[in-house]
Amino acid sequence: MPHFLIAQSELPAEREARRRRAGKSSGETYAATLEQIQPGVATTIVSPADDAAPALSTDRLAQFDAVFLTGSPMHVYDDGP
């Protein structure tokens, strides 16, 4: 069975607001959609925009069959890290 990496780019407060609004974060929505398309698929969700997000090594990334990047409320022109 394939194993997919989902990189969600909402910040923690945005994830919680989306969960309250839609029931799931963007990464959780991607995972649910992939499960509908291919039941039993394995997914791992990471949040690279979080302050304490661990870096993924090349070896770790190589373990995934695909990487999905969710849409982002962040923009390059925003003032912030």
JSON list of N, CA and C in Angstrom, two decimals:
[
{"chain": "A", "resi": 1, "resn": "MET", "atom": "N", "xyz": [0.85, -1.18, 0.00]},
{"chain": "A", "resi": 1, "resn": "MET", "atom": "CA", "xyz": [0.00, 0.00, 0.00]},
{"chain": "A", "resi": 1, "resn": "MET", "atom": "C", "xyz": [0.90, 1.24, 0.00]},
{"chain": "A", "resi": 2, "resn": "PRO", "atom": "N", "xyz": [0.55, 2.25, -0.79]},
{"chain": "A", "resi": 2, "resn": "PRO", "atom": "CA", "xyz": [1.37, 3.47, -0.82]},
{"chain": "A", "resi": 2, "resn": "PRO", "atom": "C", "xyz": [1.31, 4.23, 0.51]},
{"chain": "A", "resi": 3, "resn": "HIS", "atom": "N", "xyz": [2.35, 4.99, 0.72]},
{"chain": "A", "resi": 3, "resn": "HIS", "atom": "CA", "xyz": [2.45, 5.85, 1.90]},
{"chain": "A", "resi": 3, "resn": "HIS", "atom": "C", "xyz": [2.70, 7.26, 1.41]},
{"chain": "A", "resi": 4, "resn": "PHE", "atom": "N", "xyz": [1.79, 8.17, 1.72]},
{"chain": "A", "resi": 4, "resn": "PHE", "atom": "CA", "xyz": [1.85, 9.54, 1.24]},
{"chain": "A", "resi": 4, "resn": "PHE", "atom": "C", "xyz": [2.18, 10.50, 2.39]},
{"chain": "A", "resi": 5, "resn": "LEU", "atom": "N", "xyz": [3.00, 11.49, 2.08]},
{"chain": "A", "resi": 5, "resn": "LEU", "atom": "CA", "xyz": [3.31, 12.57, 3.02]},
{"chain": "A", "resi": 5, "resn": "LEU", "atom": "C", "xyz": [2.45, 13.77, 2.65]},
{"chain": "A", "resi": 6, "resn": "ILE", "atom": "N", "xyz": [1.79, 14.34, 3.64]},
{"chain": "A", "resi": 6, "resn": "ILE", "atom": "CA", "xyz": [0.97, 15.54, 3.45]},
{"chain": "A", "resi": 6, "resn": "ILE", "atom": "C", "xyz": [1.59, 16.66, 4.27]},
{"chain": "A", "resi": 7, "resn": "ALA", "atom": "N", "xyz": [2.04, 17.70, 3.59]},
{"chain": "A", "resi": 7, "resn": "ALA", "atom": "CA", "xyz": [2.63, 18.86, 4.27]},
{"chain": "A", "resi": 7, "resn": "ALA", "atom": "C", "xyz": [1.57, 19.96, 4.33]},
{"chain": "A", "resi": 8, "resn": "GLN", "atom": "N", "xyz": [0.99, 20.14, 5.51]},
{"chain": "A", "resi": 8, "resn": "GLN", "atom": "CA", "xyz": [-0.02, 21.18, 5.67]},
{"chain": "A", "resi": 8, "resn": "GLN", "atom": "C", "xyz": [0.66, 22.46, 6.13]},
{"chain": "A", "resi": 9, "resn": "SER", "atom": "N", "xyz": [0.24, 23.57, 5.57]},
{"chain": "A", "resi": 9, "resn": "SER", "atom": "CA", "xyz": [0.97, 24.81, 5.82]},
{"chain": "A", "resi": 9, "resn": "SER", "atom": "C", "xyz": [0.19, 25.82, 6.66]},
{"chain": "A", "resi": 10, "resn": "GLU", "atom": "N", "xyz": [-0.90, 25.40, 7.24]},
{"chain": "A", "resi": 10, "resn": "GLU", "atom": "CA", "xyz": [-1.59, 26.29, 8.17]},
{"chain": "A", "resi": 10, "resn": "GLU", "atom": "C", "xyz": [-0.79, 26.36, 9.47]},
{"chain": "A", "resi": 11, "resn": "LEU", "atom": "N", "xyz": [-0.80, 27.51, 10.09]},
{"chain": "A", "resi": 11, "resn": "LEU", "atom": "CA", "xyz": [-0.22, 27.64, 11.42]},
{"chain": "A", "resi": 11, "resn": "LEU", "atom": "C", "xyz": [-1.20, 27.05, 12.43]},
{"chain": "A", "resi": 12, "resn": "PRO", "atom": "N", "xyz": [-0.74, 26.72, 13.65]},
{"chain": "A", "resi": 12, "resn": "PRO", "atom": "CA", "xyz": [-1.62, 26.06, 14.63]},
{"chain": "A", "resi": 12, "resn": "PRO", "atom": "C", "xyz": [-2.97, 26.76, 14.84]},
{"chain": "A", "resi": 13, "resn": "ALA", "atom": "N", "xyz": [-2.98, 28.07, 14.99]},
{"chain": "A", "resi": 13, "resn": "ALA", "atom": "CA", "xyz": [-4.25, 28.78, 15.22]},
{"chain": "A", "resi": 13, "resn": "ALA", "atom": "C", "xyz": [-5.16, 28.67, 14.00]},
{"chain": "A", "resi": 14, "resn": "GLU", "atom": "N", "xyz": [-4.56, 28.69, 12.79]},
{"chain": "A", "resi": 14, "resn": "GLU", "atom": "CA", "xyz": [-5.36, 28.57, 11.57]},
{"chain": "A", "resi": 14, "resn": "GLU", "atom": "C", "xyz": [-5.93, 27.16, 11.43]},
{"chain": "A", "resi": 15, "resn": "ARG", "atom": "N", "xyz": [-5.13, 26.16, 11.83]},
{"chain": "A", "resi": 15, "resn": "ARG", "atom": "CA", "xyz": [-5.62, 24.77, 11.79]},
{"chain": "A", "resi": 15, "resn": "ARG", "atom": "C", "xyz": [-6.84, 24.61, 12.70]},
{"chain": "A", "resi": 16, "resn": "GLU", "atom": "N", "xyz": [-6.73, 25.15, 13.92]},
{"chain": "A", "resi": 16, "resn": "GLU", "atom": "CA", "xyz": [-7.83, 25.03, 14.87]},
{"chain": "A", "resi": 16, "resn": "GLU", "atom": "C", "xyz": [-9.08, 25.77, 14.37]},
{"chain": "A", "resi": 17, "resn": "ALA", "atom": "N", "xyz": [-8.88, 26.95, 13.78]},
{"chain": "A", "resi": 17, "resn": "ALA", "atom": "CA", "xyz": [-10.02, 27.71, 13.24]},
{"chain": "A", "resi": 17, "resn": "ALA", "atom": "C", "xyz": [-10.68, 26.93, 12.11]},
{"chain": "A", "resi": 18, "resn": "ARG", "atom": "N", "xyz": [-9.88, 26.30, 11.25]},
{"chain": "A", "resi": 18, "resn": "ARG", "atom": "CA", "xyz": [-10.44, 25.50, 10.16]},
{"chain": "A", "resi": 18, "resn": "ARG", "atom": "C", "xyz": [-11.15, 24.27, 10.69]},
{"chain": "A", "resi": 19, "resn": "ARG", "atom": "N", "xyz": [-10.61, 23.65, 11.74]},
{"chain": "A", "resi": 19, "resn": "ARG", "atom": "CA", "xyz": [-11.29, 22.50, 12.35]},
{"chain": "A", "resi": 19, "resn": "ARG", "atom": "C", "xyz": [-12.66, 22.90, 12.90]},
{"chain": "A", "resi": 20, "resn": "ARG", "atom": "N", "xyz": [-12.72, 24.07, 13.54]},
{"chain": "A", "resi": 20, "resn": "ARG", "atom": "CA", "xyz": [-14.00, 24.55, 14.08]},
{"chain": "A", "resi": 20, "resn": "ARG", "atom": "C", "xyz": [-14.99, 24.84, 12.94]},
{"chain": "A", "resi": 21, "resn": "ARG", "atom": "N", "xyz": [-14.47, 25.38, 11.85]},
{"chain": "A", "resi": 21, "resn": "ARG", "atom": "CA", "xyz": [-15.29, 25.77, 10.71]},
{"chain": "A", "resi": 21, "resn": "ARG", "atom": "C", "xyz": [-15.68, 24.57, 9.84]},
{"chain": "A", "resi": 22, "resn": "ALA", "atom": "N", "xyz": [-14.70, 23.71, 9.52]},
{"chain": "A", "resi": 22, "resn": "ALA", "atom": "CA", "xyz": [-14.92, 22.65, 8.53]},
{"chain": "A", "resi": 22, "resn": "ALA", "atom": "C", "xyz": [-14.80, 21.24, 9.10]},
{"chain": "A", "resi": 23, "resn": "GLY", "atom": "N", "xyz": [-14.38, 21.12, 10.34]},
{"chain": "A", "resi": 23, "resn": "GLY", "atom": "CA", "xyz": [-14.26, 19.80, 10.95]},
{"chain": "A", "resi": 23, "resn": "GLY", "atom": "C", "xyz": [-12.89, 19.16, 10.83]},
{"chain": "A", "resi": 24, "resn": "LYS", "atom": "N", "xyz": [-12.04, 19.66, 9.93]},
{"chain": "A", "resi": 24, "resn": "LYS", "atom": "CA", "xyz": [-10.70, 19.10, 9.73]},
{"chain": "A", "resi": 24, "resn": "LYS", "atom": "C", "xyz": [-9.75, 20.19, 9.29]},
{"chain": "A", "resi": 25, "resn": "SER", "atom": "N", "xyz": [-8.46, 19.99, 9.59]},
{"chain": "A", "resi": 25, "resn": "SER", "atom": "CA", "xyz": [-7.43, 20.88, 9.04]},
{"chain": "A", "resi": 25, "resn": "SER", "atom": "C", "xyz": [-7.27, 20.55, 7.56]},
{"chain": "A", "resi": 26, "resn": "SER", "atom": "N", "xyz": [-6.54, 21.36, 6.82]},
{"chain": "A", "resi": 26, "resn": "SER", "atom": "CA", "xyz": [-6.35, 21.08, 5.40]},
{"chain": "A", "resi": 26, "resn": "SER", "atom": "C", "xyz": [-5.64, 19.74, 5.19]},
{"chain": "A", "resi": 27, "resn": "GLY", "atom": "N", "xyz": [-4.65, 19.43, 6.02]},
{"chain": "A", "resi": 27, "resn": "GLY", "atom": "CA", "xyz": [-3.95, 18.16, 5.90]},
{"chain": "A", "resi": 27, "resn": "GLY", "atom": "C", "xyz": [-4.86, 16.98, 6.20]},
{"chain": "A", "resi": 28, "resn": "GLU", "atom": "N", "xyz": [-5.71, 17.13, 7.20]},
{"chain": "A", "resi": 28, "resn": "GLU", "atom": "CA", "xyz": [-6.67, 16.07, 7.53]},
{"chain": "A", "resi": 28, "resn": "GLU", "atom": "C", "xyz": [-7.69, 15.87, 6.41]},
{"chain": "A", "resi": 29, "resn": "THR", "atom": "N", "xyz": [-8.06, 16.96, 5.75]},
{"chain": "A", "resi": 29, "resn": "THR", "atom": "CA", "xyz": [-8.97, 16.87, 4.60]},
{"chain": "A", "resi": 29, "resn": "THR", "atom": "C", "xyz": [-8.30, 16.13, 3.45]},
{"chain": "A", "resi": 30, "resn": "TYR", "atom": "N", "xyz": [-7.03, 16.45, 3.18]},
{"chain": "A", "resi": 30, "resn": "TYR", "atom": "CA", "xyz": [-6.29, 15.72, 2.14]},
{"chain": "A", "resi": 30, "resn": "TYR", "atom": "C", "xyz": [-6.24, 14.23, 2.47]},
{"chain": "A", "resi": 31, "resn": "ALA", "atom": "N", "xyz": [-5.92, 13.90, 3.71]},
{"chain": "A", "resi": 31, "resn": "ALA", "atom": "CA", "xyz": [-5.81, 12.50, 4.12]},
{"chain": "A", "resi": 31, "resn": "ALA", "atom": "C", "xyz": [-7.15, 11.78, 3.91]},
{"chain": "A", "resi": 32, "resn": "ALA", "atom": "N", "xyz": [-8.25, 12.40, 4.29]},
{"chain": "A", "resi": 32, "resn": "ALA", "atom": "CA", "xyz": [-9.58, 11.80, 4.13]},
{"chain": "A", "resi": 32, "resn": "ALA", "atom": "C", "xyz": [-9.91, 11.60, 2.65]},
{"chain": "A", "resi": 33, "resn": "THR", "atom": "N", "xyz": [-9.55, 12.57, 1.82]},
{"chain": "A", "resi": 33, "resn": "THR", "atom": "CA", "xyz": [-9.81, 12.45, 0.39]},
{"chain": "A", "resi": 33, "resn": "THR", "atom": "C", "xyz": [-8.99, 11.31, -0.22]},
{"chain": "A", "resi": 34, "resn": "LEU", "atom": "N", "xyz": [-7.72, 11.21, 0.16]},
{"chain": "A", "resi": 34, "resn": "LEU", "atom": "CA", "xyz": [-6.88, 10.13, -0.34]},
{"chain": "A", "resi": 34, "resn": "LEU", "atom": "C", "xyz": [-7.42, 8.77, 0.10]},
{"chain": "A", "resi": 35, "resn": "GLU", "atom": "N", "xyz": [-7.94, 8.69, 1.32]},
{"chain": "A", "resi": 35, "resn": "GLU", "atom": "CA", "xyz": [-8.52, 7.45, 1.83]},
{"chain": "A", "resi": 35, "resn": "GLU", "atom": "C", "xyz": [-9.77, 7.07, 1.03]},
{"chain": "A", "resi": 36, "resn": "GLN", "atom": "N", "xyz": [-10.55, 8.07, 0.60]},
{"chain": "A", "resi": 36, "resn": "GLN", "atom": "CA", "xyz": [-11.73, 7.79, -0.22]},
{"chain": "A", "resi": 36, "resn": "GLN", "atom": "C", "xyz": [-11.31, 7.27, -1.60]},
{"chain": "A", "resi": 37, "resn": "ILE", "atom": "N", "xyz": [-10.25, 7.85, -2.14]},
{"chain": "A", "resi": 37, "resn": "ILE", "atom": "CA", "xyz": [-9.77, 7.43, -3.47]},
{"chain": "A", "resi": 37, "resn": "ILE", "atom": "C", "xyz": [-9.15, 6.05, -3.42]},
{"chain": "A", "resi": 38, "resn": "GLN", "atom": "N", "xyz": [-8.36, 5.80, -2.38]},
{"chain": "A", "resi": 38, "resn": "GLN", "atom": "CA", "xyz": [-7.67, 4.51, -2.24]},
{"chain": "A", "resi": 38, "resn": "GLN", "atom": "C", "xyz": [-7.77, 4.05, -0.79]},
{"chain": "A", "resi": 39, "resn": "PRO", "atom": "N", "xyz": [-8.82, 3.32, -0.46]},
{"chain": "A", "resi": 39, "resn": "PRO", "atom": "CA", "xyz": [-8.99, 2.84, 0.92]},
{"chain": "A", "resi": 39, "resn": "PRO", "atom": "C", "xyz": [-7.76, 2.08, 1.42]},
{"chain": "A", "resi": 40, "resn": "GLY", "atom": "N", "xyz": [-7.40, 2.36, 2.66]},
{"chain": "A", "resi": 40, "resn": "GLY", "atom": "CA", "xyz": [-6.25, 1.70, 3.28]},
{"chain": "A", "resi": 40, "resn": "GLY", "atom": "C", "xyz": [-4.92, 2.39, 3.06]},
{"chain": "A", "resi": 41, "resn": "VAL", "atom": "N", "xyz": [-4.91, 3.46, 2.28]},
{"chain": "A", "resi": 41, "resn": "VAL", "atom": "CA", "xyz": [-3.66, 4.18, 2.03]},
{"chain": "A", "resi": 41, "resn": "VAL", "atom": "C", "xyz": [-3.10, 4.71, 3.36]},
{"chain": "A", "resi": 42, "resn": "ALA", "atom": "N", "xyz": [-1.78, 4.70, 3.48]},
{"chain": "A", "resi": 42, "resn": "ALA", "atom": "CA", "xyz": [-1.13, 5.26, 4.68]},
{"chain": "A", "resi": 42, "resn": "ALA", "atom": "C", "xyz": [-0.78, 6.71, 4.42]},
{"chain": "A", "resi": 43, "resn": "THR", "atom": "N", "xyz": [-1.06, 7.57, 5.39]},
{"chain": "A", "resi": 43, "resn": "THR", "atom": "CA", "xyz": [-0.71, 8.98, 5.26]},
{"chain": "A", "resi": 43, "resn": "THR", "atom": "C", "xyz": [0.01, 9.44, 6.53]},
{"chain": "A", "resi": 44, "resn": "THR", "atom": "N", "xyz": [0.93, 10.35, 6.34]},
{"chain": "A", "resi": 44, "resn": "THR", "atom": "CA", "xyz": [1.62, 11.03, 7.43]},
{"chain": "A", "resi": 44, "resn": "THR", "atom": "C", "xyz": [1.45, 12.51, 7.18]},
{"chain": "A", "resi": 45, "resn": "ILE", "atom": "N", "xyz": [1.00, 13.24, 8.20]},
{"chain": "A", "resi": 45, "resn": "ILE", "atom": "CA", "xyz": [0.82, 14.70, 8.08]},
{"chain": "A", "resi": 45, "resn": "ILE", "atom": "C", "xyz": [1.91, 15.39, 8.86]},
{"chain": "A", "resi": 46, "resn": "VAL", "atom": "N", "xyz": [2.58, 16.35, 8.21]},
{"chain": "A", "resi": 46, "resn": "VAL", "atom": "CA", "xyz": [3.57, 17.19, 8.88]},
{"chain": "A", "resi": 46, "resn": "VAL", "atom": "C", "xyz": [3.15, 18.64, 8.73]},
{"chain": "A", "resi": 47, "resn": "SER", "atom": "N", "xyz": [3.66, 19.47, 9.62]},
{"chain": "A", "resi": 47, "resn": "SER", "atom": "CA", "xyz": [3.32, 20.90, 9.63]},
{"chain": "A", "resi": 47, "resn": "SER", "atom": "C", "xyz": [4.63, 21.71, 9.58]},
{"chain": "A", "resi": 48, "resn": "PRO", "atom": "N", "xyz": [5.25, 21.83, 8.41]},
{"chain": "A", "resi": 48, "resn": "PRO", "atom": "CA", "xyz": [6.57, 22.46, 8.33]},
{"chain": "A", "resi": 48, "resn": "PRO", "atom": "C", "xyz": [6.61, 23.93, 8.72]},
{"chain": "A", "resi": 49, "resn": "ALA", "atom": "N", "xyz": [5.46, 24.61, 8.74]},
{"chain": "A", "resi": 49, "resn": "ALA", "atom": "CA", "xyz": [5.45, 26.03, 9.11]},
{"chain": "A", "resi": 49, "resn": "ALA", "atom": "C", "xyz": [5.43, 26.25, 10.62]},
{"chain": "A", "resi": 50, "resn": "ASP", "atom": "N", "xyz": [5.23, 25.19, 11.39]},
{"chain": "A", "resi": 50, "resn": "ASP", "atom": "CA", "xyz": [5.22, 25.31, 12.85]},
{"chain": "A", "resi": 50, "resn": "ASP", "atom": "C", "xyz": [6.62, 25.59, 13.38]},
{"chain": "A", "resi": 51, "resn": "ASP", "atom": "N", "xyz": [6.70, 26.36, 14.44]},
{"chain": "A", "resi": 51, "resn": "ASP", "atom": "CA", "xyz": [8.00, 26.72, 15.03]},
{"chain": "A", "resi": 51, "resn": "ASP", "atom": "C", "xyz": [8.84, 25.49, 15.39]},
{"chain": "A", "resi": 52, "resn": "ALA", "atom": "N", "xyz": [8.23, 24.47, 15.94]},
{"chain": "A", "resi": 52, "resn": "ALA", "atom": "CA", "xyz": [8.97, 23.30, 16.41]},
{"chain": "A", "resi": 52, "resn": "ALA", "atom": "C", "xyz": [8.93, 22.13, 15.43]},
{"chain": "A", "resi": 53, "resn": "ALA", "atom": "N", "xyz": [8.63, 22.41, 14.16]},
{"chain": "A", "resi": 53, "resn": "ALA", "atom": "CA", "xyz": [8.54, 21.33, 13.18]},
{"chain": "A", "resi": 53, "resn": "ALA", "atom": "C", "xyz": [9.91, 20.71, 12.94]},
{"chain": "A", "resi": 54, "resn": "PRO", "atom": "N", "xyz": [9.99, 19.38, 13.05]},
{"chain": "A", "resi": 54, "resn": "PRO", "atom": "CA", "xyz": [11.27, 18.73, 12.79]},
{"chain": "A", "resi": 54, "resn": "PRO", "atom": "C", "xyz": [11.58, 18.71, 11.29]},
{"chain": "A", "resi": 55, "resn": "ALA", "atom": "N", "xyz": [12.84, 18.78, 10.97]},
{"chain": "A", "resi": 55, "resn": "ALA", "atom": "CA", "xyz": [13.25, 18.68, 9.57]},
{"chain": "A", "resi": 55, "resn": "ALA", "atom": "C", "xyz": [13.16, 17.22, 9.13]},
{"chain": "A", "resi": 56, "resn": "LEU", "atom": "N", "xyz": [12.80, 17.01, 7.89]},
{"chain": "A", "resi": 56, "resn": "LEU", "atom": "CA", "xyz": [12.75, 15.65, 7.35]},
{"chain": "A", "resi": 56, "resn": "LEU", "atom": "C", "xyz": [14.00, 15.40, 6.52]},
{"chain": "A", "resi": 57, "resn": "SER", "atom": "N", "xyz": [14.71, 14.36, 6.85]},
{"chain": "A", "resi": 57, "resn": "SER", "atom": "CA", "xyz": [15.93, 14.03, 6.11]},
{"chain": "A", "resi": 57, "resn": "SER", "atom": "C", "xyz": [15.57, 13.48, 4.73]},
{"chain": "A", "resi": 58, "resn": "THR", "atom": "N", "xyz": [16.53, 13.48, 3.84]},
{"chain": "A", "resi": 58, "resn": "THR", "atom": "CA", "xyz": [16.34, 12.92, 2.51]},
{"chain": "A", "resi": 58, "resn": "THR", "atom": "C", "xyz": [15.95, 11.44, 2.62]},
{"chain": "A", "resi": 59, "resn": "ASP", "atom": "N", "xyz": [16.60, 10.73, 3.54]},
{"chain": "A", "resi": 59, "resn": "ASP", "atom": "CA", "xyz": [16.27, 9.31, 3.74]},
{"chain": "A", "resi": 59, "resn": "ASP", "atom": "C", "xyz": [14.82, 9.14, 4.17]},
{"chain": "A", "resi": 60, "resn": "ARG", "atom": "N", "xyz": [14.36, 10.00, 5.07]},
{"chain": "A", "resi": 60, "resn": "ARG", "atom": "CA", "xyz": [12.96, 9.91, 5.53]},
{"chain": "A", "resi": 60, "resn": "ARG", "atom": "C", "xyz": [12.00, 10.24, 4.40]},
{"chain": "A", "resi": 61, "resn": "LEU", "atom": "N", "xyz": [12.31, 11.27, 3.61]},
{"chain": "A", "resi": 61, "resn": "LEU", "atom": "CA", "xyz": [11.43, 11.63, 2.49]},
{"chain": "A", "resi": 61, "resn": "LEU", "atom": "C", "xyz": [11.35, 10.51, 1.47]},
{"chain": "A", "resi": 62, "resn": "ALA", "atom": "N", "xyz": [12.45, 9.79, 1.28]},
{"chain": "A", "resi": 62, "resn": "ALA", "atom": "CA", "xyz": [12.50, 8.70, 0.30]},
{"chain": "A", "resi": 62, "resn": "ALA", "atom": "C", "xyz": [11.56, 7.56, 0.67]},
{"chain": "A", "resi": 63, "resn": "GLN", "atom": "N", "xyz": [11.08, 7.52, 1.89]},
{"chain": "A", "resi": 63, "resn": "GLN", "atom": "CA", "xyz": [10.17, 6.46, 2.33]},
{"chain": "A", "resi": 63, "resn": "GLN", "atom": "C", "xyz": [8.74, 6.66, 1.84]},
{"chain": "A", "resi": 64, "resn": "PHE", "atom": "N", "xyz": [8.45, 7.84, 1.30]},
{"chain": "A", "resi": 64, "resn": "PHE", "atom": "CA", "xyz": [7.10, 8.16, 0.84]},
{"chain": "A", "resi": 64, "resn": "PHE", "atom": "C", "xyz": [6.98, 7.96, -0.67]},
{"chain": "A", "resi": 65, "resn": "ASP", "atom": "N", "xyz": [5.79, 7.58, -1.09]},
{"chain": "A", "resi": 65, "resn": "ASP", "atom": "CA", "xyz": [5.53, 7.39, -2.51]},
{"chain": "A", "resi": 65, "resn": "ASP", "atom": "C", "xyz": [5.13, 8.69, -3.21]},
{"chain": "A", "resi": 66, "resn": "ALA", "atom": "N", "xyz": [4.65, 9.64, -2.44]},
{"chain": "A", "resi": 66, "resn": "ALA", "atom": "CA", "xyz": [4.25, 10.94, -2.99]},
{"chain": "A", "resi": 66, "resn": "ALA", "atom": "C", "xyz": [4.19, 11.95, -1.86]},
{"chain": "A", "resi": 67, "resn": "VAL", "atom": "N", "xyz": [4.31, 13.22, -2.23]},
{"chain": "A", "resi": 67, "resn": "VAL", "atom": "CA", "xyz": [4.21, 14.32, -1.27]},
{"chain": "A", "resi": 67, "resn": "VAL", "atom": "C", "xyz": [3.11, 15.26, -1.77]},
{"chain": "A", "resi": 68, "resn": "PHE", "atom": "N", "xyz": [2.20, 15.60, -0.88]},
{"chain": "A", "resi": 68, "resn": "PHE", "atom": "CA", "xyz": [1.12, 16.53, -1.20]},
{"chain": "A", "resi": 68, "resn": "PHE", "atom": "C", "xyz": [1.34, 17.80, -0.38]},
{"chain": "A", "resi": 69, "resn": "LEU", "atom": "N", "xyz": [1.30, 18.95, -1.05]},
{"chain": "A", "resi": 69, "resn": "LEU", "atom": "CA", "xyz": [1.42, 20.25, -0.39]},
{"chain": "A", "resi": 69, "resn": "LEU", "atom": "C", "xyz": [0.04, 20.90, -0.40]},
{"chain": "A", "resi": 70, "resn": "THR", "atom": "N", "xyz": [-0.49, 21.16, 0.79]},
{"chain": "A", "resi": 70, "resn": "THR", "atom": "CA", "xyz": [-1.81, 21.77, 0.87]},
{"chain": "A", "resi": 70, "resn": "THR", "atom": "C", "xyz": [-1.70, 23.25, 0.54]},
{"chain": "A", "resi": 71, "resn": "GLY", "atom": "N", "xyz": [-2.83, 23.87, 0.27]},
{"chain": "A", "resi": 71, "resn": "GLY", "atom": "CA", "xyz": [-2.86, 25.31, 0.06]},
{"chain": "A", "resi": 71, "resn": "GLY", "atom": "C", "xyz": [-2.44, 26.02, 1.34]},
{"chain": "A", "resi": 72, "resn": "SER", "atom": "N", "xyz": [-2.08, 27.27, 1.21]},
{"chain": "A", "resi": 72, "resn": "SER", "atom": "CA", "xyz": [-1.56, 27.99, 2.36]},
{"chain": "A", "resi": 72, "resn": "SER", "atom": "C", "xyz": [-2.20, 29.36, 2.52]},
{"chain": "A", "resi": 73, "resn": "PRO", "atom": "N", "xyz": [-2.55, 29.71, 3.76]},
{"chain": "A", "resi": 73, "resn": "PRO", "atom": "CA", "xyz": [-3.01, 31.07, 4.01]},
{"chain": "A", "resi": 73, "resn": "PRO", "atom": "C", "xyz": [-1.84, 32.05, 4.15]},
{"chain": "A", "resi": 74, "resn": "MET", "atom": "N", "xyz": [-0.61, 31.52, 4.18]},
{"chain": "A", "resi": 74, "resn": "MET", "atom": "CA", "xyz": [0.58, 32.38, 4.29]},
{"chain": "A", "resi": 74, "resn": "MET", "atom": "C", "xyz": [1.01, 32.86, 2.91]},
{"chain": "A", "resi": 75, "resn": "HIS", "atom": "N", "xyz": [1.60, 34.06, 2.88]},
{"chain": "A", "resi": 75, "resn": "HIS", "atom": "CA", "xyz": [2.05, 34.64, 1.62]},
{"chain": "A", "resi": 75, "resn": "HIS", "atom": "C", "xyz": [3.44, 35.22, 1.79]},
{"chain": "A", "resi": 76, "resn": "VAL", "atom": "N", "xyz": [4.21, 35.21, 0.73]},
{"chain": "A", "resi": 76, "resn": "VAL", "atom": "CA", "xyz": [5.59, 35.72, 0.80]},
{"chain": "A", "resi": 76, "resn": "VAL", "atom": "C", "xyz": [5.62, 37.20, 1.15]},
{"chain": "A", "resi": 77, "resn": "TYR", "atom": "N", "xyz": [4.58, 37.93, 0.88]},
{"chain": "A", "resi": 77, "resn": "TYR", "atom": "CA", "xyz": [4.57, 39.36, 1.15]},
{"chain": "A", "resi": 77, "resn": "TYR", "atom": "C", "xyz": [4.09, 39.69, 2.57]},
{"chain": "A", "resi": 78, "resn": "ASP", "atom": "N", "xyz": [3.69, 38.67, 3.35]},
{"chain": "A", "resi": 78, "resn": "ASP", "atom": "CA", "xyz": [3.32, 38.90, 4.74]},
{"chain": "A", "resi": 78, "resn": "ASP", "atom": "C", "xyz": [4.56, 39.20, 5.57]},
{"chain": "A", "resi": 79, "resn": "ASP", "atom": "N", "xyz": [4.45, 40.09, 6.52]},
{"chain": "A", "resi": 79, "resn": "ASP", "atom": "CA", "xyz": [5.56, 40.42, 7.40]},
{"chain": "A", "resi": 79, "resn": "ASP", "atom": "C", "xyz": [5.61, 39.41, 8.55]},
{"chain": "A", "resi": 80, "resn": "GLY", "atom": "N", "xyz": [6.58, 38.53, 8.54]},
{"chain": "A", "resi": 80, "resn": "GLY", "atom": "CA", "xyz": [6.69, 37.52, 9.60]},
{"chain": "A", "resi": 80, "resn": "GLY", "atom": "C", "xyz": [7.71, 36.46, 9.21]},
{"chain": "A", "resi": 81, "resn": "PRO", "atom": "N", "xyz": [8.01, 35.58, 10.14]},
{"chain": "A", "resi": 81, "resn": "PRO", "atom": "CA", "xyz": [9.01, 34.53, 9.84]},
{"chain": "A", "resi": 81, "resn": "PRO", "atom": "C", "xyz": [8.47, 33.52, 8.83]}
]
